PDB file of C-alpha atoms in Angstrom:
ATOM      1  CA  MET A 183      -8.911  -1.618 -18.145  1.00 32.00           C
ATOM      2  CA  TYR A 184      -8.064   0.494 -15.074  1.00 36.00           C
ATOM      3  CA  ARG A 185      -9.465  -0.933 -11.853  1.00 40.00           C
ATOM      4  CA  TYR A 186     -11.108   2.248 -10.608  1.00 38.00           C
ATOM      5  CA  SER A 187     -14.185   0.246  -9.647  1.00 39.00           C
ATOM      6  CA  SER A 188     -12.835   0.094  -6.099  1.00 42.00           C
ATOM      7  CA  ILE A 189     -14.318   2.944  -4.090  1.00 43.00           C
ATOM      8  CA  LEU A 190     -11.317   2.741  -1.748  1.00 45.00           C
ATOM      9  CA  ILE A 191      -9.134   4.135  -4.540  1.00 48.00           C
ATOM     10  CA  LEU A 192     -10.870   7.473  -3.958  1.00 48.00           C
ATOM     11  CA  ALA A 193      -8.975   7.832  -0.703  1.00 46.00           C
ATOM     12  CA  LEU A 194      -5.763   7.780  -2.721  1.00 44.00           C
ATOM     13  CA  LEU A 195      -7.047  10.784  -4.609  1.00 45.00           C
ATOM     14  CA  VAL A 196      -7.080  12.993  -1.526  1.00 41.00           C
ATOM     15  CA  CYS A 197      -5.215  15.779  -3.269  1.00 35.00           C
ATOM     16  CA  SER A 198      -5.461  14.805  -6.916  1.00 34.00           C
ATOM     17  CA  CYS A 199      -7.648  13.407  -9.674  1.00 33.00           C
ATOM     18  CA  LEU A 200      -7.060  12.787 -13.352  1.00 31.00           C
ATOM     19  CA  ARG A 201      -8.075  15.823 -15.361  1.00 30.00           C
ATOM     20  CA  GLY A 202      -7.461  14.733 -18.920  1.00 29.00           C
ATOM     21  CA  GLN A 203      -5.720  12.328 -21.243  1.00 28.00           C
ATOM     22  CA  ASP A 204      -3.125  14.733 -22.664  1.00 28.00           C
ATOM     23  CA  THR A 205       0.446  14.941 -21.454  1.00 27.00           C
ATOM     24  CA  LEU A 206       1.634  18.097 -19.725  1.00 26.00           C
ATOM     25  CA  ASP A 207       2.289  21.109 -21.929  1.00 30.00           C
ATOM     26  CA  PRO A 208       6.061  21.610 -21.504  1.00 28.00           C
ATOM     27  CA  VAL A 209       5.824  25.333 -22.291  1.00 27.00           C
ATOM     28  CA  ALA A 210       3.794  26.016 -19.159  1.00 32.00           C
ATOM     29  CA  TYR A 211       6.584  24.977 -16.776  1.00 31.00           C
ATOM     30  CA  ASP A 212       9.773  24.960 -18.826  1.00 35.00           C
ATOM     31  CA  SER A 213      11.595  27.941 -17.340  1.00 33.00           C
ATOM     32  CA  ASP A 214      10.680  27.205 -13.710  1.00 45.00           C
ATOM     33  CA  GLU A 215      10.571  23.420 -13.742  1.00 46.00           C
ATOM     34  CA  ASN A 216      13.290  22.984 -11.123  1.00 44.00           C
ATOM     35  CA  LEU A 217      11.411  25.403  -8.873  1.00 46.00           C
ATOM     36  CA  GLU A 218       8.165  23.482  -9.393  1.00 54.00           C
ATOM     37  CA  CYS A 219       9.944  20.292  -8.332  1.00 68.00           C
ATOM     38  CA  SER A 220      11.490  21.626  -5.164  1.00 57.00           C
ATOM     39  CA  GLU A 221       9.510  24.585  -3.786  1.00 61.00           C
ATOM     40  CA  LYS A 222       7.536  23.372  -0.782  1.00 71.00           C
ATOM     41  CA  GLU A 223       6.893  23.721   2.934  1.00 79.00           C
ATOM     42  CA  GLN A 224       7.023  20.222   4.406  1.00 86.00           C
ATOM     43  CA  CYS A 225       3.929  19.521   6.507  1.00 90.00           C
ATOM     44  CA  PHE A 226       4.551  15.880   7.435  1.00 92.00           C
ATOM     45  CA  GLN A 227       7.225  13.864   9.213  1.00 95.00           C
ATOM     46  CA  SER A 228       8.391  10.311   9.802  1.00 96.00           C
ATOM     47  CA  GLY A 229       5.945   8.488  12.052  1.00 97.00           C
ATOM     48  CA  GLU A 230       2.816  10.184  10.742  1.00 97.00           C
ATOM     49  CA  LYS A 231      -0.068   7.733  10.411  1.00 97.00           C
ATOM     50  CA  VAL A 232      -3.555   8.722   9.278  1.00 95.00           C
ATOM     51  CA  THR A 233      -6.609   6.475   8.879  1.00 94.00           C
ATOM     52  CA  TYR A 234      -9.826   7.180   6.967  1.00 92.00           C
ATOM     53  CA  VAL A 235     -13.187   5.417   6.841  1.00 91.00           C
ATOM     54  CA  VAL A 236     -14.813   5.057   3.419  1.00 87.00           C
ATOM     55  CA  TYR A 237     -18.609   5.278   3.269  1.00 86.00           C
ATOM     56  CA  TYR A 238     -20.652   4.275   0.240  1.00 82.00           C
ATOM     57  CA  ASN A 239     -24.208   5.398  -0.459  1.00 80.00           C
ATOM     58  CA  TRP A 240     -27.059   3.581  -2.172  1.00 70.00           C
ATOM     59  CA  GLY A 241     -30.082   5.872  -2.275  1.00 71.00           C
ATOM     60  CA  PHE A 242     -30.629   7.006   1.329  1.00 74.00           C
ATOM     61  CA  LEU A 243     -28.413   4.393   2.983  1.00 80.00           C
ATOM     62  CA  TRP A 244     -24.787   5.120   3.918  1.00 81.00           C
ATOM     63  CA  VAL A 245     -22.627   2.020   4.498  1.00 81.00           C
ATOM     64  CA  SER A 246     -19.115   1.973   6.000  1.00 85.00           C
ATOM     65  CA  ALA A 247     -17.261  -0.026   3.346  1.00 83.00           C
ATOM     66  CA  GLY A 248     -13.643  -0.039   4.486  1.00 88.00           C
ATOM     67  CA  GLU A 249     -10.599   1.874   5.672  1.00 90.00           C
ATOM     68  CA  VAL A 250      -7.465   3.409   4.173  1.00 90.00           C
ATOM     69  CA  THR A 251      -4.325   4.132   6.185  1.00 93.00           C
ATOM     70  CA  PHE A 252      -1.461   6.400   5.090  1.00 94.00           C
ATOM     71  CA  SER A 253       1.903   6.150   6.871  1.00 96.00           C
ATOM     72  CA  VAL A 254       5.336   7.792   6.588  1.00 97.00           C
ATOM     73  CA  GLU A 255       8.707   6.341   7.574  1.00 97.00           C
ATOM     74  CA  GLU A 256      12.141   7.857   7.015  1.00 95.00           C
ATOM     75  CA  ASN A 257      15.032   5.817   5.612  1.00 91.00           C
ATOM     76  CA  HIS A 258      18.598   6.510   4.436  1.00 87.00           C
ATOM     77  CA  LYS A 259      17.398   7.579   0.962  1.00 87.00           C
ATOM     78  CA  GLY A 260      14.353   9.630   1.881  1.00 93.00           C
ATOM     79  CA  TYR A 261      10.809   8.705   2.891  1.00 96.00           C
ATOM     80  CA  HIS A 262       8.825   5.500   2.463  1.00 97.00           C
ATOM     81  CA  LEU A 263       5.136   6.331   1.963  1.00 96.00           C
ATOM     82  CA  VAL A 264       2.596   3.531   2.294  1.00 95.00           C
ATOM     83  CA  CYS A 265      -1.139   3.460   1.635  1.00 92.00           C
ATOM     84  CA  ASP A 266      -3.058   0.340   2.714  1.00 92.00           C
ATOM     85  CA  GLY A 267      -6.727   0.064   1.760  1.00 88.00           C
ATOM     86  CA  SER A 268      -9.071  -2.791   2.602  1.00 88.00           C
ATOM     87  CA  SER A 269     -12.791  -3.421   2.730  1.00 85.00           C
ATOM     88  CA  TYR A 270     -14.574  -4.435   5.917  1.00 87.00           C
ATOM     89  CA  SER A 271     -15.473  -8.117   6.160  1.00 84.00           C
ATOM     90  CA  SER A 272     -19.154  -7.137   6.213  1.00 79.00           C
ATOM     91  CA  TYR A 273     -18.673  -5.510   2.795  1.00 71.00           C
ATOM     92  CA  ASP A 274     -16.687  -8.352   1.209  1.00 66.00           C
ATOM     93  CA  TRP A 275     -19.843 -10.022  -0.105  1.00 69.00           C
ATOM     94  CA  PHE A 276     -20.237  -7.070  -2.478  1.00 67.00           C
ATOM     95  CA  PHE A 277     -16.636  -6.273  -3.396  1.00 70.00           C
ATOM     96  CA  ASN A 278     -13.504  -7.424  -1.587  1.00 81.00           C
ATOM     97  CA  VAL A 279     -10.560  -4.990  -1.620  1.00 83.00           C
ATOM     98  CA  ASP A 280      -7.029  -5.429  -0.266  1.00 87.00           C
ATOM     99  CA  ASN A 281      -4.664  -2.908  -1.875  1.00 89.00           C
ATOM    100  CA  ARG A 282      -1.209  -1.608  -1.020  1.00 92.00           C
ATOM    101  CA  TYR A 283       0.465   1.383  -2.648  1.00 92.00           C
ATOM    102  CA  GLU A 284       4.074   2.327  -1.825  1.00 95.00           C
ATOM    103  CA  SER A 285       6.186   5.285  -2.821  1.00 96.00           C
ATOM    104  CA  PHE A 286       9.892   5.798  -2.081  1.00 97.00           C
ATOM    105  CA  ILE A 287      10.589   9.526  -2.403  1.00 94.00           C
ATOM    106  CA  ASP A 288      13.590  11.841  -2.323  1.00 91.00           C
ATOM    107  CA  LYS A 289      13.836  13.854   0.881  1.00 88.00           C
ATOM    108  CA  GLU A 290      14.501  17.147  -0.895  1.00 85.00           C
ATOM    109  CA  THR A 291      12.153  17.087  -3.895  1.00 86.00           C
ATOM    110  CA  PHE A 292       9.473  14.596  -2.684  1.00 89.00           C
ATOM    111  CA  LEU A 293       9.754  13.014  -6.145  1.00 92.00           C
ATOM    112  CA  PRO A 294       9.496   9.199  -6.214  1.00 95.00           C
ATOM    113  CA  PHE A 295      12.377   7.038  -7.387  1.00 95.00           C
ATOM    114  CA  LEU A 296      10.348   3.831  -6.950  1.00 96.00           C
ATOM    115  CA  SER A 297       6.606   3.133  -6.842  1.00 95.00           C
ATOM    116  CA  ILE A 298       4.933  -0.186  -6.016  1.00 95.00           C
ATOM    117  CA  ARG A 299       1.277  -1.090  -6.530  1.00 92.00           C
ATOM    118  CA  ASP A 300      -0.119  -4.417  -5.276  1.00 93.00           C
ATOM    119  CA  VAL A 301      -3.841  -4.612  -6.064  1.00 88.00           C
ATOM    120  CA  HIS A 302      -6.414  -7.222  -5.047  1.00 87.00           C
ATOM    121  CA  GLU A 303     -10.012  -6.283  -5.930  1.00 81.00           C
ATOM    122  CA  GLY A 304     -12.516  -9.114  -6.138  1.00 81.00           C
ATOM    123  CA  ASN A 305     -11.053 -11.637  -8.589  1.00 84.00           C
ATOM    124  CA  TYR A 306      -8.747  -9.024 -10.092  1.00 84.00           C
ATOM    125  CA  GLN A 307      -5.048  -8.801  -9.214  1.00 89.00           C
ATOM    126  CA  LYS A 308      -2.196  -6.606 -10.446  1.00 91.00           C
ATOM    127  CA  TYR A 309       1.375  -6.070  -9.311  1.00 95.00           C
ATOM    128  CA  GLU A 310       3.367  -3.125 -10.640  1.00 94.00           C
ATOM    129  CA  GLU A 311       6.734  -1.524 -10.005  1.00 96.00           C
ATOM    130  CA  VAL A 312       7.791   1.798 -11.538  1.00 96.00           C
ATOM    131  CA  GLU A 313      11.426   2.881 -11.399  1.00 96.00           C
ATOM    132  CA  TYR A 314      12.122   6.525 -12.254  1.00 95.00           C
ATOM    133  CA  ASP A 315      15.319   7.458 -14.100  1.00 95.00           C
ATOM    134  CA  ARG A 316      15.368  11.185 -13.323  1.00 91.00           C
ATOM    135  CA  SER A 317      18.606  11.912 -15.204  1.00 92.00           C
ATOM    136  CA  ASN A 318      17.099  10.642 -18.476  1.00 95.00           C
ATOM    137  CA  ASN A 319      13.398  11.464 -17.830  1.00 93.00           C
ATOM    138  CA  ILE A 320      12.349   7.828 -18.209  1.00 95.00           C
ATOM    139  CA  ALA A 321      10.023   5.583 -16.217  1.00 95.00           C
ATOM    140  CA  TRP A 322      10.495   1.810 -16.323  1.00 96.00           C
ATOM    141  CA  THR A 323       7.220   0.005 -15.574  1.00 95.00           C
ATOM    142  CA  ARG A 324       7.335  -3.670 -14.632  1.00 95.00           C
ATOM    143  CA  ARG A 325       3.991  -5.470 -14.409  1.00 93.00           C
ATOM    144  CA  ALA A 326       2.557  -8.886 -13.633  1.00 93.00           C
ATOM    145  CA  LYS A 327      -0.715 -10.325 -12.397  1.00 90.00           C
ATOM    146  CA  LYS A 328       0.934 -11.426  -9.125  1.00 88.00           C
ATOM    147  CA  ARG A 329       4.090 -10.314  -7.333  1.00 87.00           C
ATOM    148  CA  GLU A 330       5.733 -13.724  -7.845  1.00 87.00           C
ATOM    149  CA  ASP A 331       4.978 -13.867 -11.607  1.00 89.00           C
ATOM    150  CA  PRO A 332       7.512 -12.862 -14.315  1.00 91.00           C
ATOM    151  CA  LEU A 333       7.461  -9.109 -14.895  1.00 91.00           C
ATOM    152  CA  ASN A 334       6.745  -7.452 -18.250  1.00 94.00           C
ATOM    153  CA  THR A 335       8.786  -4.247 -18.669  1.00 94.00           C
ATOM    154  CA  THR A 336       7.808  -1.111 -20.623  1.00 94.00           C
ATOM    155  CA  LYS A 337       9.598   2.215 -21.072  1.00 95.00           C
ATOM    156  CA  SER A 338       7.878   5.646 -20.920  1.00 94.00           C
ATOM    157  CA  GLU A 339       9.135   9.184 -21.345  1.00 93.00           C
ATOM    158  CA  ILE A 340       8.242  11.473 -18.429  1.00 92.00           C
ATOM    159  CA  ASP A 341       8.643  15.093 -17.411  1.00 89.00           C
ATOM    160  CA  ARG A 342      11.195  15.896 -14.762  1.00 87.00           C
ATOM    161  CA  CYS A 343       8.724  16.701 -11.984  1.00 86.00           C
ATOM    162  CA  VAL A 344       6.295  13.802 -12.346  1.00 90.00           C
ATOM    163  CA  HIS A 345       4.809  12.178  -9.217  1.00 90.00           C
ATOM    164  CA  ASP A 346       3.066   8.901  -8.460  1.00 90.00           C
ATOM    165  CA  LEU A 347      -0.364   8.445  -6.906  1.00 84.00           C
ATOM    166  CA  VAL A 348       0.921   8.516  -3.316  1.00 90.00           C
ATOM    167  CA  SER A 349       3.755  11.050  -3.472  1.00 90.00           C
ATOM    168  CA  ILE A 350       1.449  13.564  -5.135  1.00 83.00           C
ATOM    169  CA  ILE A 351      -0.681  13.677  -1.977  1.00 84.00           C
ATOM    170  CA  TYR A 352       2.204  14.687   0.271  1.00 87.00           C
ATOM    171  CA  TYR A 353       3.582  17.115  -2.291  1.00 84.00           C
ATOM    172  CA  ALA A 354       0.189  18.810  -2.701  1.00 80.00           C
ATOM    173  CA  ARG A 355      -0.168  19.134   1.072  1.00 83.00           C
ATOM    174  CA  SER A 356       3.265  20.765   1.225  1.00 83.00           C
ATOM    175  CA  SER A 357       2.935  23.009  -1.834  1.00 72.00           C
ATOM    176  CA  PRO A 358       3.493  26.729  -1.185  1.00 61.00           C
ATOM    177  CA  TRP A 359      -0.055  27.728  -2.148  1.00 56.00           C
ATOM    178  CA  ARG A 360      -1.133  28.415   1.404  1.00 49.00           C
ATOM    179  CA  GLY A 361      -0.710  32.174   1.137  1.00 52.00           C
ATOM    180  CA  ASN A 362      -3.021  32.387  -1.888  1.00 54.00           C
ATOM    181  CA  THR A 363      -6.686  32.306  -0.874  1.00 63.00           C
ATOM    182  CA  GLN A 364      -8.148  33.629  -4.107  1.00 78.00           C
ATOM    183  CA  VAL A 365     -11.079  31.476  -5.204  1.00 79.00           C
ATOM    184  CA  GLY A 366     -10.137  29.568  -8.332  1.00 77.00           C
ATOM    185  CA  TYR A 367      -6.425  29.323  -7.506  1.00 78.00           C
ATOM    186  CA  GLU A 368      -4.990  26.077  -8.953  1.00 77.00           C
ATOM    187  CA  ILE A 369      -2.157  23.782  -7.874  1.00 75.00           C
ATOM    188  CA  PRO A 370      -0.730  22.000 -10.949  1.00 74.00           C
ATOM    189  CA  VAL A 371       1.097  18.687 -10.513  1.00 71.00           C
ATOM    190  CA  ASP A 372       2.190  15.959 -12.952  1.00 79.00           C
ATOM    191  CA  LEU A 373       1.124  12.357 -12.308  1.00 82.00           C
ATOM    192  CA  PHE A 374       2.484   9.142 -13.817  1.00 87.00           C
ATOM    193  CA  PHE A 375       0.009   6.273 -13.514  1.00 83.00           C
ATOM    194  CA  GLY A 376      -0.798   3.239 -15.637  1.00 79.00           C
ATOM    195  CA  LYS A 377       2.197   3.861 -17.953  1.00 84.00           C
ATOM    196  CA  GLU A 378       0.880   7.334 -18.818  1.00 83.00           C
ATOM    197  CA  GLN A 379       1.465  10.891 -17.622  1.00 84.00           C
ATOM    198  CA  TYR A 380      -1.461  13.178 -16.766  1.00 78.00           C
ATOM    199  CA  ASP A 381      -1.922  16.887 -16.192  1.00 74.00           C
ATOM    200  CA  LEU A 382      -3.567  17.571 -12.809  1.00 70.00           C
ATOM    201  CA  ALA A 383      -5.152  20.588 -11.179  1.00 74.00           C
ATOM    202  CA  LEU A 384      -6.529  21.091  -7.679  1.00 76.00           C
ATOM    203  CA  THR A 385      -8.690  24.219  -7.371  1.00 80.00           C
ATOM    204  CA  TYR A 386      -9.267  26.248  -4.211  1.00 84.00           C
ATOM    205  CA  ARG A 387     -12.990  26.816  -3.567  1.00 84.00           C
ATOM    206  CA  SER A 388     -13.658  28.348  -0.145  1.00 87.00           C
ATOM    207  CA  HIS A 389     -12.846  28.726   3.549  1.00 90.00           C
ATOM    208  CA  ASP A 390     -15.208  27.315   6.188  1.00 92.00           C
ATOM    209  CA  PRO A 391     -14.189  28.232   9.768  1.00 93.00           C
ATOM    210  CA  GLU A 392     -16.719  25.790  11.308  1.00 94.00           C
ATOM    211  CA  LYS A 393     -17.076  22.597   9.286  1.00 94.00           C
ATOM    212  CA  LYS A 394     -18.652  19.691  11.186  1.00 92.00           C
ATOM    213  CA  ILE A 395     -16.863  16.397  10.551  1.00 89.00           C
ATOM    214  CA  LYS A 396     -18.653  13.146  11.404  1.00 82.00           C
ATOM    215  CA  LYS A 397     -17.555  11.779  14.824  1.00 85.00           C
ATOM    216  CA  LEU A 398     -14.622  14.217  14.990  1.00 89.00           C
ATOM    217  CA  GLY A 399     -16.067  17.610  15.832  1.00 93.00           C
ATOM    218  CA  VAL A 400     -15.871  21.034  14.206  1.00 95.00           C
ATOM    219  CA  TYR A 401     -12.857  22.153  12.167  1.00 95.00           C
ATOM    220  CA  ASP A 402     -11.537  25.261  10.484  1.00 94.00           C
ATOM    221  CA  VAL A 403     -11.045  23.997   6.916  1.00 92.00           C
ATOM    222  CA  LEU A 404     -10.217  24.951   3.350  1.00 89.00           C
ATOM    223  CA  GLN A 405     -12.224  23.419   0.502  1.00 88.00           C
ATOM    224  CA  PHE A 406     -10.691  22.214  -2.765  1.00 84.00           C
ATOM    225  CA  SER A 407     -12.089  20.552  -5.863  1.00 79.00           C
ATOM    226  CA  PRO A 408     -10.130  18.419  -8.358  1.00 71.00           C
ATOM    227  CA  GLU A 409     -11.399  18.089 -11.908  1.00 59.00           C
ATOM    228  CA  LEU A 410     -12.514  14.537 -12.653  1.00 55.00           C
ATOM    229  CA  ILE A 411     -12.092  12.420 -15.731  1.00 48.00           C
ATOM    230  CA  GLU A 412     -15.283  11.089 -17.252  1.00 49.00           C
ATOM    231  CA  GLY A 413     -15.327   7.313 -17.483  1.00 45.00           C
ATOM    232  CA  GLU A 414     -15.744   4.228 -15.332  1.00 43.00           C
ATOM    233  CA  LEU A 415     -16.175   6.068 -12.030  1.00 45.00           C
ATOM    234  CA  PHE A 416     -17.367   9.555 -12.907  1.00 44.00           C
ATOM    235  CA  SER A 417     -19.988  11.052 -15.208  1.00 46.00           C
ATOM    236  CA  GLU A 418     -19.819  14.368 -17.060  1.00 48.00           C
ATOM    237  CA  GLY A 419     -20.306  17.284 -14.671  1.00 49.00           C
ATOM    238  CA  ASP A 420     -19.393  15.339 -11.515  1.00 51.00           C
ATOM    239  CA  GLU A 421     -17.442  17.253  -8.865  1.00 65.00           C
ATOM    240  CA  MET A 422     -15.388  15.974  -5.933  1.00 76.00           C
ATOM    241  CA  ASN A 423     -14.907  18.182  -2.862  1.00 84.00           C
ATOM    242  CA  ILE A 424     -12.021  17.905  -0.395  1.00 86.00           C
ATOM    243  CA  TRP A 425     -11.722  19.679   2.965  1.00 91.00           C
ATOM    244  CA  VAL A 426      -8.286  20.076   4.609  1.00 90.00           C
ATOM    245  CA  THR A 427      -7.356  21.606   7.945  1.00 92.00           C
ATOM    246  CA  ASN A 428      -6.581  25.315   7.854  1.00 90.00           C
ATOM    247  CA  ASP A 429      -3.333  24.952   9.793  1.00 90.00           C
ATOM    248  CA  ALA A 430       0.254  23.920   9.145  1.00 90.00           C
ATOM    249  CA  ASN A 431      -0.677  20.224   8.681  1.00 92.00           C
ATOM    250  CA  LYS A 432      -3.077  20.705   5.752  1.00 90.00           C
ATOM    251  CA  LEU A 433      -4.562  17.363   6.747  1.00 92.00           C
ATOM    252  CA  PRO A 434      -7.489  16.107   4.635  1.00 91.00           C
ATOM    253  CA  VAL A 435     -10.460  15.475   6.947  1.00 93.00           C
ATOM    254  CA  LEU A 436     -13.319  14.869   4.511  1.00 91.00           C
ATOM    255  CA  ILE A 437     -13.867  13.948   0.860  1.00 86.00           C
ATOM    256  CA  GLU A 438     -17.274  13.866  -0.819  1.00 83.00           C
ATOM    257  CA  SER A 439     -17.803  12.653  -4.369  1.00 75.00           C
ATOM    258  CA  PRO A 440     -20.461  11.253  -6.670  1.00 67.00           C
ATOM    259  CA  LEU A 441     -19.805   8.037  -8.562  1.00 62.00           C
ATOM    260  CA  SER A 442     -21.370   6.651 -11.713  1.00 56.00           C
ATOM    261  CA  VAL A 443     -23.529   4.648  -9.295  1.00 60.00           C
ATOM    262  CA  GLY A 444     -24.065   6.076  -5.805  1.00 67.00           C
ATOM    263  CA  LYS A 445     -21.914   8.438  -3.749  1.00 76.00           C
ATOM    264  CA  VAL A 446     -18.854   8.136  -1.528  1.00 81.00           C
ATOM    265  CA  LYS A 447     -17.496   9.876   1.564  1.00 85.00           C
ATOM    266  CA  VAL A 448     -13.988   9.477   2.949  1.00 89.00           C
ATOM    267  CA  VAL A 449     -13.828  10.673   6.577  1.00 92.00           C
ATOM    268  CA  LEU A 450     -10.838  11.062   8.876  1.00 93.00           C
ATOM    269  CA  LYS A 451     -10.966   8.461  11.657  1.00 94.00           C
ATOM    270  CA  GLU A 452      -7.728   8.861  13.601  1.00 93.00           C
ATOM    271  CA  TYR A 453      -4.204  10.223  13.338  1.00 94.00           C
ATOM    272  CA  GLU A 454      -0.857  10.129  15.112  1.00 96.00           C
ATOM    273  CA  GLY A 455       2.616  11.547  14.660  1.00 97.00           C
ATOM    274  CA  LEU A 456       1.574  14.812  13.005  1.00 96.00           C
ATOM    275  CA  LYS A 457       4.420  17.273  12.540  1.00 95.00           C
ATOM    276  CA  TYR A 458       2.406  20.166  13.956  1.00 93.00           C
ATOM    277  CA  GLU A 459      -0.297  20.595  16.578  1.00 93.00           C
ATOM    278  CA  LEU A 460      -3.733  20.251  14.971  1.00 93.00           C
ATOM    279  CA  LYS A 461      -4.872  23.799  15.677  1.00 93.00           C
ATOM    280  CA  ALA A 462      -7.709  23.692  13.150  1.00 94.00           C
ATOM    281  CA  LYS A 463     -10.019  21.805  15.517  1.00 92.00           C
ATOM    282  CA  VAL A 464     -12.520  24.357  16.810  1.00 91.00           C
ATOM    283  CA  LYS A 465     -14.551  22.112  19.135  1.00 83.00           C
TER     284      LYS A 465
END
């Protein structure tokens, strides 16, 4: 059973959500797959650190449940991307969360060569490493309940351009879609998660030159909507909305989504080390 019961996981889905259970149709990208892997306009740099507050809603009451921080550091092989999510102590009585997601990506393609997931949610724990063999299109998944436990290894076939749950965020931010403002335009990306590959799509919805963001001010933003998979978190017909800055950073500032029970908002709290000046702030 996937542990999507944590509302903090939504912050990991800033630029992606599972659309369906089928693997990617290889015909759709076969001739241009190398281009799909590498074409991008990098909008982040080493030293970037961005923190979000996660709010959960019961009826008319919004509660600040926790925070998620994304950070980027450069190393000799590429970039080390880290996402740390934890619940506030005042929320622990309901559901305690302390999760860490790591992605080690190639500097040229942004594709991961190693992913690490260390999950602690209530009484549930999971440790997972995924090593990507790009030359043979294979992912080796090693799992255990705890990091120190013996690892169980499985082998999965993957497409050449597949991402993990963290790398996909930075790739989507850097994708060369920014010149296309036609409503309905989609960004397709492959995701490998939970020993399976999924077909993703992020759809452009609208441009709002004056979007008010809680405690931050007014921003010039673009709105996107990922299709959601019906199941533990989402019901049929649910729609998540994501607003990103309409500047070179393409920084997510707000996410709003329904859940099977209640609603959630993920709001930008603070940032540092952005590659570009945040020109999208209007006031």
